[in-house]
Amino acid sequence: MNPRPAGDGFGLHLVTDERVPFARLLEVVDAAASAGVDVVQVRAKSASGREFLRQARAVADAVAGRALVLVNDRVDVALAARDAGARIDGVHLGQSDLPPTTARRLLGAHTVVGWTANTPAHLDAASAFPAGTLDYLGVGVIRPTSTKPNHPPVLGVEGFAGLAARTALPCIAIGGVVDGDVVALRDAGAAGVAVVSAICAADDPGAATRAFRTAAAFATPGAVAAR
Ligand SMILES: Cc1ncc(COP(=O)(O)OP(=O)(O)O)c(N)n1
Ligand SMILES: Cc1ncsc1CCOP(=O)(O)O
Ligand SMILES: [Mg+2]
């Protein structure tokens, strides 16, 4: 399943920020969904399973079908939210989560399964999965970021390009990404970007989302000439 990029073909993923009060986070998600985000990933590293389930259901309600909704890390929470009637489109898994092959079997073919890959070895592992296991890779970090303590080594745009060139899977750049990075990351082979702070910490999350969309339109080959 395609993570449904907007008309410019560039995927914009909003990853939720657990530092933001949840009521405000739902406002952020609503504004970003209205402004054209493609994917909302629910990330709640310090929440209990029950609290994570509550958040996943509430975010899916707020998105109301305007973007794909993915659950970070937890296949069980994705399944539980679906069981409760929420529209959950998939999961984003890290290297220490359940294997993507297991997630694919449990969640089914019509589900987005994304996986974190920050090294050549991770890319080799990704390419060893059966075809159709993974929909995209999350690759980073582009810059140091306080959002993820102990994040993997900084790749920069050049390091990202080196990894993206080694795989046919769509690569989503993450970590310290701002709208001004979109053109360079697209040139470096990014199929999209995933951001936390650039949207969640913005005074106007709708405007912040539109800034990414505008940048993506300019970054799209042919888009400028077509306007
Ligand atoms: C799109 C995207 N890419 C990478 C990550 C990072 O996932 P992970 O390494 O599992 O780290 P946590 O997000 O779980 O802290 C991501 N979440 N999304
Ligand atoms: C979840 C995650 N994985 C790698 S960096 C990161 C956080 C990115 O947050 P920000 O966009 O605020 O730098
Ligand atoms: Mg993870």
Coordinates of C-alpha atoms and ligand atoms in Angstrom, one line a residue:
M1 CA 0.0 0.0 0.0
N2 CA 1.3 3.4 -0.9
P3 CA 1.6 6.0 1.9
R4 CA -0.6 8.1 -0.2
P5 CA 1.5 11.1 -1.1
A6 CA -0.3 14.4 -2.1
G7 CA -0.3 15.6 -5.7
D8 CA 3.4 16.5 -5.6
G9 CA 4.3 12.9 -4.9
F10 CA 6.3 13.7 -1.8
G11 CA 5.3 12.0 1.4
L12 CA 4.8 14.2 4.5
H13 CA 4.7 12.2 7.7
L14 CA 3.7 13.9 11.0
V15 CA 5.0 11.9 14.0
T16 CA 3.2 12.9 17.2
D17 CA 5.1 14.5 20.1
E18 CA 4.4 13.2 23.6
R19 CA 5.8 16.5 25.0
V20 CA 2.7 18.3 23.7
P21 CA -0.4 18.1 25.9
F22 CA -2.7 15.6 24.3
A23 CA -5.6 18.0 23.8
R24 CA -3.3 20.4 21.9
L25 CA -1.8 17.4 20.0
L26 CA -5.3 16.6 18.6
E27 CA -5.6 20.2 17.4
V28 CA -2.2 19.9 15.8
V29 CA -3.2 16.6 14.1
D30 CA -6.5 18.2 12.9
A31 CA -4.7 21.2 11.4
A32 CA -2.0 19.1 9.8
A33 CA -4.6 16.8 8.3
S34 CA -6.5 19.7 6.8
A35 CA -3.3 21.2 5.4
G36 CA -2.3 18.1 3.5
V37 CA -0.1 15.8 5.7
D38 CA -0.1 12.3 4.2
V39 CA 0.6 10.2 7.2
V40 CA 0.1 10.7 11.0
Q41 CA 2.3 8.3 13.0
V42 CA 1.2 8.0 16.7
R43 CA 4.3 7.8 18.8
A44 CA 4.0 7.5 22.6
K45 CA 7.2 6.0 24.0
S46 CA 6.3 6.5 27.7
A47 CA 2.7 5.5 27.6
S48 CA 1.2 2.3 28.9
G49 CA -0.4 0.0 26.4
R50 CA -3.8 1.2 27.5
E51 CA -2.9 4.9 27.2
F52 CA -1.3 4.3 23.8
L53 CA -4.5 2.6 22.6
R54 CA -6.5 5.6 23.8
Q55 CA -4.2 7.9 21.9
A56 CA -4.2 5.9 18.7
R57 CA -8.0 5.8 18.7
A58 CA -8.3 9.5 19.4
V59 CA -5.7 10.4 16.7
A60 CA -7.5 8.2 14.2
D61 CA -10.8 10.0 15.0
A62 CA -9.2 13.4 14.6
V63 CA -7.7 12.4 11.3
A64 CA -11.0 11.1 10.1
G65 CA -9.6 9.5 6.9
R66 CA -7.8 12.6 5.7
A67 CA -4.4 10.9 6.1
L68 CA -3.0 7.5 6.8
V69 CA -2.7 6.7 10.5
L70 CA 0.3 4.5 11.6
V71 CA 1.1 3.3 15.1
N72 CA 4.8 3.5 16.2
D73 CA 6.4 0.3 17.6
R74 CA 3.4 -1.6 18.7
V75 CA 1.6 -4.1 16.5
D76 CA -0.6 -5.1 19.4
V77 CA -1.8 -1.5 19.9
A78 CA -2.5 -1.2 16.1
L79 CA -4.6 -4.4 16.2
A80 CA -6.4 -3.4 19.4
A81 CA -7.3 0.0 18.0
R82 CA -8.6 -1.6 14.8
D83 CA -10.6 -4.1 16.9
A84 CA -12.1 -1.1 18.7
G85 CA -13.2 0.3 15.3
A86 CA -10.5 2.8 14.7
R87 CA -9.1 3.4 11.2
I88 CA -5.5 2.3 11.6
D89 CA -3.6 2.0 8.3
G90 CA -0.4 0.5 9.6
V91 CA 2.7 0.5 11.8
H92 CA 6.2 2.0 11.9
L93 CA 8.6 -0.5 13.4
G94 CA 12.1 -0.1 14.7
Q95 CA 15.0 -2.5 14.8
S96 CA 14.0 -3.9 18.2
D97 CA 10.3 -4.2 17.6
L98 CA 8.5 -7.2 16.2
P99 CA 9.9 -8.3 12.8
P100 CA 8.2 -6.7 9.8
T101 CA 7.4 -10.1 8.4
T102 CA 5.4 -10.9 11.6
A103 CA 3.7 -7.5 11.4
R104 CA 2.8 -8.1 7.8
R105 CA 1.3 -11.5 8.6
L106 CA -0.7 -10.2 11.6
L107 CA -1.9 -7.0 9.9
G108 CA -2.5 -8.2 6.4
A109 CA -1.6 -7.1 2.9
H110 CA -3.6 -3.9 2.9
T111 CA -1.6 -2.3 5.7
V112 CA 1.4 0.0 5.6
V113 CA 4.5 -1.4 7.2
G114 CA 7.4 1.0 7.6
W115 CA 10.8 0.1 9.1
T116 CA 13.7 2.1 10.5
A117 CA 17.0 1.6 8.6
N118 CA 20.0 3.8 9.4
T119 CA 22.9 1.7 8.3
P120 CA 24.0 -0.4 5.2
A121 CA 23.4 -3.5 7.3
H122 CA 19.8 -2.4 8.0
L123 CA 19.3 -1.9 4.2
D124 CA 20.6 -5.4 3.5
A125 CA 18.2 -6.8 6.1
A126 CA 15.3 -4.9 4.5
S127 CA 16.1 -6.2 1.1
A128 CA 16.2 -9.8 2.5
F129 CA 12.5 -9.7 3.5
P130 CA 10.0 -11.2 1.1
A131 CA 8.8 -8.8 -1.5
G132 CA 5.8 -6.8 -0.2
T133 CA 6.8 -7.0 3.4
L134 CA 7.9 -3.3 3.7
D135 CA 6.2 -0.2 2.2
Y136 CA 8.9 2.3 3.1
L137 CA 12.1 2.9 5.2
G138 CA 12.5 5.6 7.8
V139 CA 16.1 6.8 7.5
G140 CA 17.9 9.2 9.8
V141 CA 18.9 11.2 11.6
I142 CA 19.5 14.1 9.2
R143 CA 20.5 16.4 12.1
P144 CA 20.9 16.1 15.8
T145 CA 17.5 16.3 17.5
S146 CA 16.3 16.6 21.1
T147 CA 13.1 14.8 20.2
K148 CA 14.8 11.4 20.3
P149 CA 17.4 11.0 23.1
N150 CA 20.2 8.7 22.1
H151 CA 19.3 9.0 18.4
P152 CA 21.5 7.1 15.9
P153 CA 24.5 8.9 14.4
V154 CA 23.8 12.0 12.3
L155 CA 23.8 11.2 8.5
G156 CA 23.3 14.7 7.1
V157 CA 21.9 15.0 3.6
E158 CA 24.9 13.3 2.1
G159 CA 24.8 10.3 4.4
F160 CA 21.1 10.0 3.7
A161 CA 21.7 10.0 -0.1
G162 CA 24.3 7.2 0.2
L163 CA 21.8 5.0 2.0
A164 CA 18.8 5.9 -0.2
A165 CA 20.9 5.0 -3.3
R166 CA 21.3 1.4 -2.0
T167 CA 17.6 0.5 -1.9
A168 CA 14.6 0.5 -4.2
L169 CA 12.3 1.0 -1.2
P170 CA 11.0 4.6 -0.7
C171 CA 13.1 6.3 2.0
I172 CA 11.6 8.8 4.4
A173 CA 14.1 11.2 6.0
I174 CA 13.7 11.9 9.7
G175 CA 15.5 13.8 12.4
G176 CA 15.8 17.5 12.7
V177 CA 14.1 18.1 9.3
V178 CA 12.6 21.5 8.5
D179 CA 10.8 22.7 5.4
G180 CA 13.9 24.3 4.1
D181 CA 15.5 20.8 3.8
V182 CA 12.8 19.4 1.4
V183 CA 14.5 20.3 -1.9
A184 CA 17.9 19.0 -0.9
L185 CA 16.4 15.8 0.6
R186 CA 14.3 15.2 -2.5
D187 CA 17.5 15.7 -4.6
A188 CA 19.1 13.2 -2.3
G189 CA 16.5 10.6 -3.1
A190 CA 14.0 11.1 -0.4
A191 CA 10.4 9.9 -1.1
G192 CA 9.3 12.1 1.8
V193 CA 10.1 13.4 5.2
A194 CA 8.9 12.7 8.7
V195 CA 8.8 15.5 11.3
V196 CA 7.9 16.0 14.9
S197 CA 8.9 19.4 16.1
A198 CA 8.6 21.3 12.9
I199 CA 4.8 20.8 13.0
C200 CA 4.0 19.9 16.6
A201 CA 6.0 22.8 18.1
A202 CA 4.8 25.4 15.6
D203 CA 2.4 28.2 16.7
D204 CA 0.4 27.5 13.6
P205 CA 0.7 23.8 12.7
G206 CA -1.5 24.2 9.6
A207 CA 0.8 26.9 8.2
A208 CA 3.9 24.7 9.1
T209 CA 2.4 21.8 7.2
R210 CA 1.6 24.0 4.2
A211 CA 5.2 25.2 4.2
F212 CA 6.3 21.6 3.7
R213 CA 3.7 21.1 1.0
T214 CA 4.8 24.2 -0.8
A215 CA 8.5 23.2 -0.6
A216 CA 7.6 19.7 -1.9
A217 CA 5.8 21.2 -4.9
F218 CA 8.9 23.2 -5.8
A219 CA 11.1 20.2 -5.2
T220 CA 9.1 18.0 -7.6
P221 CA 10.7 17.8 -11.0
G222 CA 8.5 19.6 -13.6
A223 CA 6.3 21.2 -11.0
V224 CA 7.7 24.7 -11.4
A225 CA 7.5 24.6 -15.1
A226 CA 3.9 23.3 -14.9
R227 CA 2.8 26.2 -12.7
Ligands
LIG1 C1 9.3 7.5 9.5 C2 10.0 7.1 10.7 N1 11.3 6.8 10.6 C3 12.1 6.5 11.7 C4 11.5 6.4 12.9 C5 12.3 6.0 14.1 O1 11.8 4.7 14.6 P1 12.6 4.0 15.8 O2 14.1 3.9 15.4 O3 11.9 2.8 16.1 O4 12.6 5.1 16.9 P2 11.3 5.5 17.8 O5 10.4 6.4 16.9 O6 10.5 4.2 18.1 O7 11.8 6.2 19.0 C6 10.1 6.7 13.0 N2 9.5 6.7 14.2 N3 9.4 7.1 11.9
LIG2 C1 11.4 9.5 16.1 C2 12.7 9.9 15.5 N1 13.5 8.9 15.0 C3 14.6 9.4 14.6 S1 14.7 11.1 14.8 C4 13.2 11.1 15.5 C5 12.5 12.3 16.0 C6 12.5 13.4 15.0 O1 11.9 14.6 15.6 P1 12.2 16.0 15.1 O2 11.5 16.2 13.8 O3 11.6 16.9 16.2 O4 13.7 16.2 15.0
MG3 MG 10.5 2.4 17.3

